[in-house]
Short mmCIF file of C-alpha atoms and ligand atoms in Angstrom, two decimals:
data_model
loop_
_atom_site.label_atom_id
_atom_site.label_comp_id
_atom_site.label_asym_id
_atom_site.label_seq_id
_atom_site.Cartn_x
_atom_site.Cartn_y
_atom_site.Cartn_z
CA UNK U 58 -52.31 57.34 9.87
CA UNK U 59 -50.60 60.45 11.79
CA UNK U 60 -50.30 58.45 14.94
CA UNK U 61 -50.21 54.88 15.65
CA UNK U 62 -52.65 54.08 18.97
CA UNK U 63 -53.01 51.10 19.94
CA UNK U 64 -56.82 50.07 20.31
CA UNK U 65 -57.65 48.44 23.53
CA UNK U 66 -60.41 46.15 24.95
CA UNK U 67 -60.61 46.21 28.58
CA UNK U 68 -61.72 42.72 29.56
CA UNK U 69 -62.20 41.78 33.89
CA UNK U 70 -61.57 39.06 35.10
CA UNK U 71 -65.14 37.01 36.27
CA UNK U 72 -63.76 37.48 39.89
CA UNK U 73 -64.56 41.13 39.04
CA UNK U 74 -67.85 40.82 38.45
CA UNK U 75 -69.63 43.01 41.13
CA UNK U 76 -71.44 40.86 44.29
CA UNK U 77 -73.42 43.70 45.15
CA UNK U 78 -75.90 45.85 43.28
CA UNK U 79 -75.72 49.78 43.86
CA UNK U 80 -78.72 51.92 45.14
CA UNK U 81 -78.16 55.20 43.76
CA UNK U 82 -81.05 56.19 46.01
CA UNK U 83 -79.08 55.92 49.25
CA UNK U 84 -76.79 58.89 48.36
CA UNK U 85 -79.39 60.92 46.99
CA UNK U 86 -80.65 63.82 49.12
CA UNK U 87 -83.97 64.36 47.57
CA UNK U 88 -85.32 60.89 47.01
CA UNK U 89 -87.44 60.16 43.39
CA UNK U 90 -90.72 60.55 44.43
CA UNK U 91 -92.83 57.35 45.35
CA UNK U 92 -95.38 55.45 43.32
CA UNK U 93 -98.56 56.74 44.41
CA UNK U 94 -102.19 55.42 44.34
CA UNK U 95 -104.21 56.83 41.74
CA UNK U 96 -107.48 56.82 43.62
CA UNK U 97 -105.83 57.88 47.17
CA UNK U 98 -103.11 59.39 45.99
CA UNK U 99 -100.97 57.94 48.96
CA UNK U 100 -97.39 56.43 48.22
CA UNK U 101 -98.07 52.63 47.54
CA UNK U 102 -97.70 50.55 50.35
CA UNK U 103 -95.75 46.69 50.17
CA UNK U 104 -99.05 45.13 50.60
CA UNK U 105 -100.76 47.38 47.77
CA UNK U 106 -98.03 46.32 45.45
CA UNK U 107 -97.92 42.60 46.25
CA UNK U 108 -101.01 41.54 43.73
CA UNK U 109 -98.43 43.51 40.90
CA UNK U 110 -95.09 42.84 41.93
CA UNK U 111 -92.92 40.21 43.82
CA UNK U 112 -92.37 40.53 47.25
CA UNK U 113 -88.28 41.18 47.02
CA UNK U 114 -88.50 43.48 44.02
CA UNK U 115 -90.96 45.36 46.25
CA UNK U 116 -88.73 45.52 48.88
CA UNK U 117 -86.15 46.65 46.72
CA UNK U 118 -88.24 48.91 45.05
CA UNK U 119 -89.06 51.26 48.12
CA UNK U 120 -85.50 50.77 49.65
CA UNK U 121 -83.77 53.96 49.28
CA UNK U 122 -81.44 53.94 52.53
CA UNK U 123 -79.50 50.63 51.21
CA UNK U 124 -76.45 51.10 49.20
CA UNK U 125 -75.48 47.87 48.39
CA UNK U 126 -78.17 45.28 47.72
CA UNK U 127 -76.37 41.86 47.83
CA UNK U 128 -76.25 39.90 44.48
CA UNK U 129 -78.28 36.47 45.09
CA UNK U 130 -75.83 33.84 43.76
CA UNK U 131 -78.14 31.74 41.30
CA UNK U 132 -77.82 35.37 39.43
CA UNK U 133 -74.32 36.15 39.70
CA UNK U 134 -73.96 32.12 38.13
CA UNK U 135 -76.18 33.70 35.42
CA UNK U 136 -74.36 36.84 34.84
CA UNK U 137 -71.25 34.65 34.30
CA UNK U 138 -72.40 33.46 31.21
CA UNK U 139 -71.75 36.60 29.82
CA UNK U 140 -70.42 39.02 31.78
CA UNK U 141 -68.12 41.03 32.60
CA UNK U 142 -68.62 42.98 29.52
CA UNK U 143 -65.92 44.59 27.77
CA UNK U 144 -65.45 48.25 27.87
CA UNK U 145 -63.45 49.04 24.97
CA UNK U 146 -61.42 52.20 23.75
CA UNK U 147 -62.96 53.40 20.29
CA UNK U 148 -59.40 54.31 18.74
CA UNK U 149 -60.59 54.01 14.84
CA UNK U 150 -63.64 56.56 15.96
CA UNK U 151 -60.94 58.65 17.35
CA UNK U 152 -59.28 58.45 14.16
CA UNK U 153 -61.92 58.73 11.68
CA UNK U 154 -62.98 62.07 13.95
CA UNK U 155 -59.47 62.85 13.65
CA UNK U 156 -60.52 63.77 17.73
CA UNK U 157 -58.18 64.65 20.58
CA UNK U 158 -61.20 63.36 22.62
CA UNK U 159 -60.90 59.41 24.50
CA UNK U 160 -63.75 57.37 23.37
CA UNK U 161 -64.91 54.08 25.32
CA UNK U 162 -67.64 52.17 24.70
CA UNK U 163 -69.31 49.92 27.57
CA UNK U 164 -70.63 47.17 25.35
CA UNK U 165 -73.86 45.13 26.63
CA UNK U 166 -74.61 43.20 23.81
CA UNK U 167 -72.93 40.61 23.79
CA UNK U 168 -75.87 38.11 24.69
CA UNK U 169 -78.27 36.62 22.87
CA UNK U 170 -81.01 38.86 23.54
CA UNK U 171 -78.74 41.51 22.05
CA UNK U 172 -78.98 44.13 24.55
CA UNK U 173 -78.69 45.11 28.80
CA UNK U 174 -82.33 44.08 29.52
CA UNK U 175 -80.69 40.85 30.58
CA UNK U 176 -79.10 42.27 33.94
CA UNK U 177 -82.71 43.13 35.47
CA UNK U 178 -84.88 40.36 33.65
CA UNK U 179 -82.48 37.36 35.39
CA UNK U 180 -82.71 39.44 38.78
CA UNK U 181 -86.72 39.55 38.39
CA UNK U 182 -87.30 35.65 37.29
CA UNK U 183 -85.15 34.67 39.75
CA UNK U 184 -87.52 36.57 42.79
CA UNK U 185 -90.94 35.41 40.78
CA UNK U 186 -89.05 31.76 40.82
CA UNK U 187 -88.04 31.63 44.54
CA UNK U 188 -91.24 33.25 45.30
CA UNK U 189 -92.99 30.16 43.79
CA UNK U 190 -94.57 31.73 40.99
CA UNK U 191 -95.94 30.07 38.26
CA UNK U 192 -95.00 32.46 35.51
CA UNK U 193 -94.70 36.56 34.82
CA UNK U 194 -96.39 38.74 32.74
CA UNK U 195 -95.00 41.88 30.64
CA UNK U 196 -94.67 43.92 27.31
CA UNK U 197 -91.66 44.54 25.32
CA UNK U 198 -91.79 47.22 22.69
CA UNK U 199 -88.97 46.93 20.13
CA UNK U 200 -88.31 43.29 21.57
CA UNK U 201 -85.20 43.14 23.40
CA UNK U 202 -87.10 42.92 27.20
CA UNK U 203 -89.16 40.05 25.67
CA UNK U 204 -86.30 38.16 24.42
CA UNK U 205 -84.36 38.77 27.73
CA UNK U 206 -87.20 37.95 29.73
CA UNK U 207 -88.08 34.56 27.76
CA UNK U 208 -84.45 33.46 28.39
CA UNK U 209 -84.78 34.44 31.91
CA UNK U 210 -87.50 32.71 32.54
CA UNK U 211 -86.54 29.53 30.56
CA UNK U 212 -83.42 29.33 32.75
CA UNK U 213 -85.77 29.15 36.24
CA UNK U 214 -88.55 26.97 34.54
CA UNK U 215 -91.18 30.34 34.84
CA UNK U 216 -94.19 30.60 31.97
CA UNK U 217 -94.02 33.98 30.10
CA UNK U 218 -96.55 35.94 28.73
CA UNK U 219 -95.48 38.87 26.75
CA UNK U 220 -97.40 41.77 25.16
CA UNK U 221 -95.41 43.19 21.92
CA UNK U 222 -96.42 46.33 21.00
CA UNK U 223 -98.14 45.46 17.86
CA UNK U 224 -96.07 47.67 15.22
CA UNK U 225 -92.92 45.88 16.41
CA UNK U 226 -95.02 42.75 16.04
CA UNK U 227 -95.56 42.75 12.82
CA UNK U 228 -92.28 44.70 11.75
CA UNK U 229 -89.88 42.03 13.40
CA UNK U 230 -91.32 38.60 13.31
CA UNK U 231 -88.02 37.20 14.21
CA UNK U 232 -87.41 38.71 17.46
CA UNK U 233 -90.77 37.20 17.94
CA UNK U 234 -89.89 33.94 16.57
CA UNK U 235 -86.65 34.28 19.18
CA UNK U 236 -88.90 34.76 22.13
CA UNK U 237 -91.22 31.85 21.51
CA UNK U 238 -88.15 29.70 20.85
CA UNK U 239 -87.05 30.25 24.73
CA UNK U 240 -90.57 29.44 25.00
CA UNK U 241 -92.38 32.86 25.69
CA UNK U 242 -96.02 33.07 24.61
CA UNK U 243 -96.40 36.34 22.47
CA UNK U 244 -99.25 38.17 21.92
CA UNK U 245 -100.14 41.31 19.64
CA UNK U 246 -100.94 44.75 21.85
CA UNK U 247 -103.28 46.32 21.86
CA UNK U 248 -105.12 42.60 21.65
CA UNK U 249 -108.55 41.52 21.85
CA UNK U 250 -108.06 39.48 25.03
CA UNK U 251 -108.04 41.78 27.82
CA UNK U 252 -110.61 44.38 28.85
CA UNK U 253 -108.11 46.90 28.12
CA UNK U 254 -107.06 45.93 25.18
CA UNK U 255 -110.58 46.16 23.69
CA UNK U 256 -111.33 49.34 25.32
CA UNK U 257 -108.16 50.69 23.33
CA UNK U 258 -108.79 48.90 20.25
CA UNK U 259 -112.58 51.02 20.02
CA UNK U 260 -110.90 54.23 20.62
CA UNK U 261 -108.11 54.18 18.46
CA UNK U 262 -108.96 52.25 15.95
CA UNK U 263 -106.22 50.70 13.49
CA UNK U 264 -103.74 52.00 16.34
CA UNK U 265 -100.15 50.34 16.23
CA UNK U 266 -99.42 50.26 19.52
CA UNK U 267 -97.46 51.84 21.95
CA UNK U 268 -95.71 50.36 25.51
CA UNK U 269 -98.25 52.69 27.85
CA UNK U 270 -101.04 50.37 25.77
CA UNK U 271 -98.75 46.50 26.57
CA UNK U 272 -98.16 47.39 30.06
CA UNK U 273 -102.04 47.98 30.53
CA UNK U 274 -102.63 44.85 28.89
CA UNK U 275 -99.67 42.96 30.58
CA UNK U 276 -100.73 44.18 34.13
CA UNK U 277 -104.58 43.28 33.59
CA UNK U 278 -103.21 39.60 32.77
CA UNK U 279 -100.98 39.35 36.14
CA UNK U 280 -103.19 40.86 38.60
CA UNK U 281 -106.45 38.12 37.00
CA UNK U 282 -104.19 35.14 36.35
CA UNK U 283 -103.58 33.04 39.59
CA UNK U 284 -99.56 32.73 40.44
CA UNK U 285 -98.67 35.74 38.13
CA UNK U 286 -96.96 38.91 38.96
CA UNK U 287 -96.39 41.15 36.08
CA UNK U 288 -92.29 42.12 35.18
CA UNK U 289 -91.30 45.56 33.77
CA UNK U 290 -87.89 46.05 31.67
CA UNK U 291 -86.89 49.49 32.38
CA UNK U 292 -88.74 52.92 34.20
CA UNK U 293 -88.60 51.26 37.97
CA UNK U 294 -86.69 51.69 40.74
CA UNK U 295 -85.31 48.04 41.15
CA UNK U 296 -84.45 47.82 37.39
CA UNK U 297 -81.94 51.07 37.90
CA UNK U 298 -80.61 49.04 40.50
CA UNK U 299 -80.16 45.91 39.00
CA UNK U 300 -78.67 47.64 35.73
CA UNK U 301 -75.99 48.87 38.36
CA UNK U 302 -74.26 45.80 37.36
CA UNK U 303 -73.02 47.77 34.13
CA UNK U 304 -71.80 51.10 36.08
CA UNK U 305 -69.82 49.25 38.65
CA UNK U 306 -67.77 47.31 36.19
CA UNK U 307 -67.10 50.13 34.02
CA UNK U 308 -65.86 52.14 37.08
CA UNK U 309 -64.03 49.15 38.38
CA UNK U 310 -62.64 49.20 34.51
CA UNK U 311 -61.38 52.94 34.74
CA UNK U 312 -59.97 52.37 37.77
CA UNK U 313 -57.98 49.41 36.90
CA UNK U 314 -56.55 51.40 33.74
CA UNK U 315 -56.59 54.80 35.25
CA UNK U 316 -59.05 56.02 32.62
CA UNK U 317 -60.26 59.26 34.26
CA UNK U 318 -64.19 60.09 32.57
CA UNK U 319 -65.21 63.56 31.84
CA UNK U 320 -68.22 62.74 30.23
CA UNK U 321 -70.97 59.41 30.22
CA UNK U 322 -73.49 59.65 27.68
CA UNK U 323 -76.53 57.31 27.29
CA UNK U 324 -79.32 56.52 25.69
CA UNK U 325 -83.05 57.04 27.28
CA UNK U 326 -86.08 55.30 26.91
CA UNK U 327 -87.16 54.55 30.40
CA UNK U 328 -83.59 55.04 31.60
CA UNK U 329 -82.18 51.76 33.11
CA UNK U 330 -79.17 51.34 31.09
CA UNK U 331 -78.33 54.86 31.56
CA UNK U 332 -79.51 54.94 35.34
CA UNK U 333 -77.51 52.08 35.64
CA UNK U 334 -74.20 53.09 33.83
CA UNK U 335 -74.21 56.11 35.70
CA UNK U 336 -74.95 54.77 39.13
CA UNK U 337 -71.67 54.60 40.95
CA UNK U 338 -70.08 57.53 38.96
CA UNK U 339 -73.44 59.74 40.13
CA UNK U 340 -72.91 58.61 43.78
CA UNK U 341 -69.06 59.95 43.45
CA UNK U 342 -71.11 63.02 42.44
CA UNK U 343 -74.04 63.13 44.67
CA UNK U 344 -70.82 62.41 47.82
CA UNK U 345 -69.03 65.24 46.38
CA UNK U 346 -66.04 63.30 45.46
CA UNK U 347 -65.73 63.53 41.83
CA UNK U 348 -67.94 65.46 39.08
CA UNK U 349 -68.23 64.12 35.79
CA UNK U 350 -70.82 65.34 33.16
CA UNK U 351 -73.64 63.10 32.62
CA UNK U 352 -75.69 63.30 29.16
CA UNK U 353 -78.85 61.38 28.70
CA UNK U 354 -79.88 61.70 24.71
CA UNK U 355 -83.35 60.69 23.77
CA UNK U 356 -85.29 60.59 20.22
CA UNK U 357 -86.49 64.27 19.04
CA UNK U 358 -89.84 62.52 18.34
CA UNK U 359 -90.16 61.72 21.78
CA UNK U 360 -88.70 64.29 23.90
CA UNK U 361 -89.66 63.33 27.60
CA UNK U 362 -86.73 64.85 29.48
CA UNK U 363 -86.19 67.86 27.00
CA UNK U 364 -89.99 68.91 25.77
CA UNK U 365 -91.65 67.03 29.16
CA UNK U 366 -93.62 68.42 32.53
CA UNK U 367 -92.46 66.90 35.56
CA UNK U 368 -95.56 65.93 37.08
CA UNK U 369 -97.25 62.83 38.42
CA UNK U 370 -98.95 60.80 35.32
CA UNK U 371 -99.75 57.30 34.83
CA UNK U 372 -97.09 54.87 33.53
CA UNK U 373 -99.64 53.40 31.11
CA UNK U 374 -102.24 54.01 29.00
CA UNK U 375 -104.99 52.09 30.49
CA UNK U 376 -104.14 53.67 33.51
CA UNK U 377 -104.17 50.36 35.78
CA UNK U 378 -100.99 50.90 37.14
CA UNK U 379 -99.86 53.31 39.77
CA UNK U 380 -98.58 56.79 39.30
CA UNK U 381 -94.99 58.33 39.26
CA UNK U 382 -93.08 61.25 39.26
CA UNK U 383 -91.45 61.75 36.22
CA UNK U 384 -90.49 63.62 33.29
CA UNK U 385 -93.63 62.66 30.83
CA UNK U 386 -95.48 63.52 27.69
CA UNK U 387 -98.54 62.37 29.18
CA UNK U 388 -99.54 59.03 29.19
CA UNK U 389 -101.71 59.30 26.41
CA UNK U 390 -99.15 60.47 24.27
CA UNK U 391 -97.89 58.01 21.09
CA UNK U 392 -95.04 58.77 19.11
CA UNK U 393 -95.20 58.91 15.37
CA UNK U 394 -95.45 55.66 13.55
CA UNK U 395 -92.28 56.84 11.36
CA UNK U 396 -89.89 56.72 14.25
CA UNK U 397 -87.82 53.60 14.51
CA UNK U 398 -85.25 54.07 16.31
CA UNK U 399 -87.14 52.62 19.69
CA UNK U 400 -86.62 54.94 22.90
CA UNK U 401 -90.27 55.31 22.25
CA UNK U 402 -91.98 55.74 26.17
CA UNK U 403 -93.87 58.76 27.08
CA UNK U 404 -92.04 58.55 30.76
CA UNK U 405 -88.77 58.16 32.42
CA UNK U 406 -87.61 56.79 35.41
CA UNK U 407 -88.01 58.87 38.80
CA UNK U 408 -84.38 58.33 39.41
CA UNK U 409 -83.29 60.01 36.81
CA UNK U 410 -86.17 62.50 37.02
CA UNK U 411 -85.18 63.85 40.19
CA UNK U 412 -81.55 63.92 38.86
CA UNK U 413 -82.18 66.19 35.89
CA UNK U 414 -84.60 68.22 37.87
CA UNK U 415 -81.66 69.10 40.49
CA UNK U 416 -79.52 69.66 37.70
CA UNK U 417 -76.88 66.88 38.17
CA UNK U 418 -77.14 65.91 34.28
CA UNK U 419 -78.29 67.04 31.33
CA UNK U 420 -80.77 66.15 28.39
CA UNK U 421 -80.07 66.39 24.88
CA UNK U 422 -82.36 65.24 21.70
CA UNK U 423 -81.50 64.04 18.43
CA UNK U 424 -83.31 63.83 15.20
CA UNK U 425 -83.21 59.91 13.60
CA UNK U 426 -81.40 60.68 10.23
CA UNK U 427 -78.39 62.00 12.41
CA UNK U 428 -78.69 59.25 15.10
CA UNK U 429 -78.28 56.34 11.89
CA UNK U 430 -75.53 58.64 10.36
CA UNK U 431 -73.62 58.12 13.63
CA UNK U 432 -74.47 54.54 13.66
CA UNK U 433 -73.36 53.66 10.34
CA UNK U 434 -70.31 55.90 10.99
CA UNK U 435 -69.75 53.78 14.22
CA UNK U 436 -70.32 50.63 12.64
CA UNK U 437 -67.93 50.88 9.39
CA UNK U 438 -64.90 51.77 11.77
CA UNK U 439 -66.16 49.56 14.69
CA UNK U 440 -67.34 47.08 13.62
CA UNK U 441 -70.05 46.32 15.90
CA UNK U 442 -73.31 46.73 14.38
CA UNK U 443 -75.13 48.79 17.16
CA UNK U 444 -79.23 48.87 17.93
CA UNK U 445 -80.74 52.52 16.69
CA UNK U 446 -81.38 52.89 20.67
CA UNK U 447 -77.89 52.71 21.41
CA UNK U 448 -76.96 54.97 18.16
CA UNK U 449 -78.81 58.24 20.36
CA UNK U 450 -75.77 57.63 22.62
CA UNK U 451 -73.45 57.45 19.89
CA UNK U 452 -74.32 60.36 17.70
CA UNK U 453 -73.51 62.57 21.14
CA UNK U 454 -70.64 60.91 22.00
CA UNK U 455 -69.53 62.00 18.32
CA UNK U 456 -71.05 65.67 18.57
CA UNK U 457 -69.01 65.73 22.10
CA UNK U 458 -65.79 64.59 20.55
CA UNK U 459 -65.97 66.88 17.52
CA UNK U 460 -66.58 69.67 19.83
CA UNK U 461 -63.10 68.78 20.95
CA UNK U 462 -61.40 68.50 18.06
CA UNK U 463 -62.46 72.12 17.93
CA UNK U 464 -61.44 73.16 21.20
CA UNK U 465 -58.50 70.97 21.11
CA UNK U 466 -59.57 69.43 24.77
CA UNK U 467 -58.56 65.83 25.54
CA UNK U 468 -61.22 64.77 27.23
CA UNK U 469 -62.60 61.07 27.88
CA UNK U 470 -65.96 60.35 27.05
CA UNK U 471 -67.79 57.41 27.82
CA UNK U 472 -70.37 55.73 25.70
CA UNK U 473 -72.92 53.23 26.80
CA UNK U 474 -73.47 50.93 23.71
CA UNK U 475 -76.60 49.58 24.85
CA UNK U 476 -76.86 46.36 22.18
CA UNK U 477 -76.70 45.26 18.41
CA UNK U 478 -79.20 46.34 15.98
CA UNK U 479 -79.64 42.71 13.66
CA UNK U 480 -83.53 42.72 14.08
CA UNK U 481 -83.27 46.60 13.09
CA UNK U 482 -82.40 45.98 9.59
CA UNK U 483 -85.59 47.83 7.82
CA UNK U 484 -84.52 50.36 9.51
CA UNK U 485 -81.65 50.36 8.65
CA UNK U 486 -82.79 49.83 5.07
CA UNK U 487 -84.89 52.85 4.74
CA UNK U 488 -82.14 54.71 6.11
CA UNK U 489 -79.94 53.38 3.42
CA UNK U 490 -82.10 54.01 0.90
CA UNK U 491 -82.62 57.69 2.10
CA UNK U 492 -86.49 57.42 2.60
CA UNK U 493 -86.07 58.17 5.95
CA UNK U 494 -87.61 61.08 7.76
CA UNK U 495 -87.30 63.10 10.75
CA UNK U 496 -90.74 63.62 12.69
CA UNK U 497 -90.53 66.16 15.42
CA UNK U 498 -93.96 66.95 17.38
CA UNK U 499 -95.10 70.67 17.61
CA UNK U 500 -96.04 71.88 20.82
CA UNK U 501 -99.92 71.41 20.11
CA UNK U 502 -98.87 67.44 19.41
CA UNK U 503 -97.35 67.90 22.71
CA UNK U 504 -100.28 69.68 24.17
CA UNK U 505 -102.53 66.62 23.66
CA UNK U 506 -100.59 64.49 25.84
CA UNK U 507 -99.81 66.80 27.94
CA UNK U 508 -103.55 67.44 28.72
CA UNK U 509 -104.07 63.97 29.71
CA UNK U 510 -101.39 64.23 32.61
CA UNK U 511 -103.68 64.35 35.42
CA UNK U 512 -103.22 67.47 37.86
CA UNK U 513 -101.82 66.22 41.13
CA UNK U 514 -99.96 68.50 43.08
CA UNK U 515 -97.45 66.55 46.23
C1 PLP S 714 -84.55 48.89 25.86
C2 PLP S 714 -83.33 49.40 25.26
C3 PLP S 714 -82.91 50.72 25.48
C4 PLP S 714 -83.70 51.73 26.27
O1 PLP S 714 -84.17 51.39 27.53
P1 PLP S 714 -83.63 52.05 28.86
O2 PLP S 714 -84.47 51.49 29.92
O3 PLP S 714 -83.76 53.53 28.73
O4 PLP S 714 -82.22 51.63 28.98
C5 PLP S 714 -81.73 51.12 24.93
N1 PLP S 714 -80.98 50.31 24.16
C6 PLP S 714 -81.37 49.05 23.92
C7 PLP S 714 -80.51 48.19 23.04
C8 PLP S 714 -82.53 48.55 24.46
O5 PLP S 714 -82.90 47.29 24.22
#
């Protein structure tokens, strides 16, 4: 060891926990477009919403004047169970990179459903509860939503219904077995109990699954069961906003340590961690009083932000639920059975969608072999044991701090370490055992889905 640093994890105190969620939206100039109809093609109205959604997510899902969105106090309680979350500084990275760079890692996993999908899935049971609900609806792909939502909803006394897509299903029977023990009822997807379900069960048959498919399913359930609204873990508005949670502390972090960020990298599936990580630093931006380079890194098997249109499409498969503006593949569009490294939705946030298209971050895609390289890498000197989602974030973070070590530029990169990979471990395995591949779709894969993106031109 040349130099001795000292590693450092940068705790807050509870009292620095934030009280108010951040709207990203106020600051922005041009606002993500708006959820349309898919027959009128109008933006969605509060009372079109209302047989989907809660009334106060609603609310807070067209709200895009209000900055700060007080933080009900049955959820801060909540969040005190396990928040603030550490944001520690990666010095045995640094040192097995042998990197001038700063690494930091904003770690989110530290609950028991293993990931950030707590922050919004709390905020969402607790408006279905005070709503007087009788229970919520929803999908969860890889499983971390479900599990978050289960223990959500056991903590406010709400049923839960969730559809898991059915490759996860049958690959991880104990995050399944974790959901129904907070007392979640969990059901295959594509299933045979909904119309939808059946529909896509005839037309692809033997399918595996995919979240476009669940959410079809899961919204079919809400909207036909009486006292249900249906719950979504990432993609919306109101989850960016309630994931805010994670950029305000590590700002308030930085701040209290003088740690001065050149660079925030993230992971993307639908984009709330990453929406909500960047956040407050974006706002700086957006305000013109700091810059900062923002990196969102998503699975080379499915390349929304980097291969996708930006175009209207449906969120889902079945095509029951409204229409956004986003970076897509087209909703029709499934990614390769071999990838398994989650990140695996055809869409992405409109937040973030309107970001990248006015150029205020960038995209970047990486193949799975290097994305478990990183994570093993992370892992042995770490020794957190991070999810394969949270590994996208991590292999650029590394790319970004070798790049340094050849320019010889100290700069401070943040990570967003998304959760723990435990209920990952066959993938994992086949990684260890070097059977796995890299599956990257050629532009007539992509053309399939992108065909199915209907043409609507606002
Ligand atoms: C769900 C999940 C993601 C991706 O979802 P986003 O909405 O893009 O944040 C990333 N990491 C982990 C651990 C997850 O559970």
């Amino acid at each position: 060891m040349s130099k001795l640093r000292v590693p450092y994890k940068i705790y807050l105190d509870e009292k620095e926990i934030p009280t108010s969620w951040y709207n990203v939206r106020a600051d922005m100039k041009n606002k993500p477009a708006p959820l349309i109809h898919p027959g009128t093609l109008k933006p969605l109205t509060f009372e079109e919403m209302r047989p989907i959604f809660c009334d106060e997510l609603i609310k807070q899902e067209l709200d895009d004047t209000t900055a700060y969105i007080p933080i009900p106090e049955e959820i801060y309680n909540f969040y005190k169970m396990y928040r603030p979350s550490p944001l520690t500084h990666a010095v045995y990275l640094e040192e097995l990179l042998d990197t001038p760079a700063h690494i930091f890692y904003k770690f989110e996993g530290n609950n028991t459903s293993g990931s950030h999908k707590l922050n919004s899935a709390i905020a969402q049971a607790y408006y279905a509860k005070k709503q007087g609900l009788k229970g919520v609806t929803t999908e969860t792909g890889a499983g971390q939503w479900g599990t978050a939502l289960a223990m959500a909803c056991s903590f406010f006394k709400l049923e839960c219904k969730v559809y898991m897509v059915k490759v996860s299903y049958e690959q991880k029977p104990f995050r399944r077995e974790v959901m129904r023990t907070y007392g979640a009822k969990v059901t295959p997807s594509p299933s045979m109990d909904t119309n939808i379900g059946r529909k896509i069960n005839v037309e692809h048959p033997g399918t595996t699954g995919s979240l476009g498919c669940a959410i079809s399913e899961a919204v079919e359930v809400a909207t036909s069961t009486e006292g249900y609204r249906y719950v979504l873990g990432s993609v919306l508005n109101q989850v960016l906003l309630h994931q805010s949670v994670i950029g305000l502390e590590t700002k308030a972090a930085c701040e209290k340590y003088d740690i001065k960020p050149d660079i925030i990298v993230g992971c993307a599936g639908g984009g709330s961690n990453l929406g909500g990580l960047i956040s407050p630093f974006m706002g700086e931006k957006l305000r013109g009083e700091a810059d900062y380079r923002i990196i969102a890194v998503e699975p080379a098997s499915c390349p929304s932000f980097t291969r996708g249109k930006f175009a209207y499409d449906f969120c889902d498969t079945g095509k029951v639920c409204p229409m956004a503006k986003m970076y897509t593949l087209g909703h029709d569009f499934i990614p390769s059975a071999n990838h398994a490294g989650g990140l695996r939705y055809h869409g992405m946030s409109s937040i973030l969608s309107q970001l990248y298209h006015d150029g205020l971050m960038e995209a970047r895609s990486v193949e799975q072999t290097s994305v478990f390289e990183a994570a093993e890498m992370f892992a042995r000197v770490e020794g957190i044991l991070p999810a394969p989602e949270s590994s996208h974030a991590i292999r650029v973070g590394i790319d970004e701090a070798l790049k340094c070590k050849e320019t010889g530029e100290e700069k401070t990169i943040i990570i967003g370490l998304t959760g723990t990979g435990y209920f990952d471990m066959l993938a994992y395995e086949k990684y260890n055992d070097g059977t796995m591949t890299d599956y990257i779709p050629t532009d007539e894969d992509l053309a399939k889905g992108f065909a199915t993106i209907p043409n609507v031109n606002l």
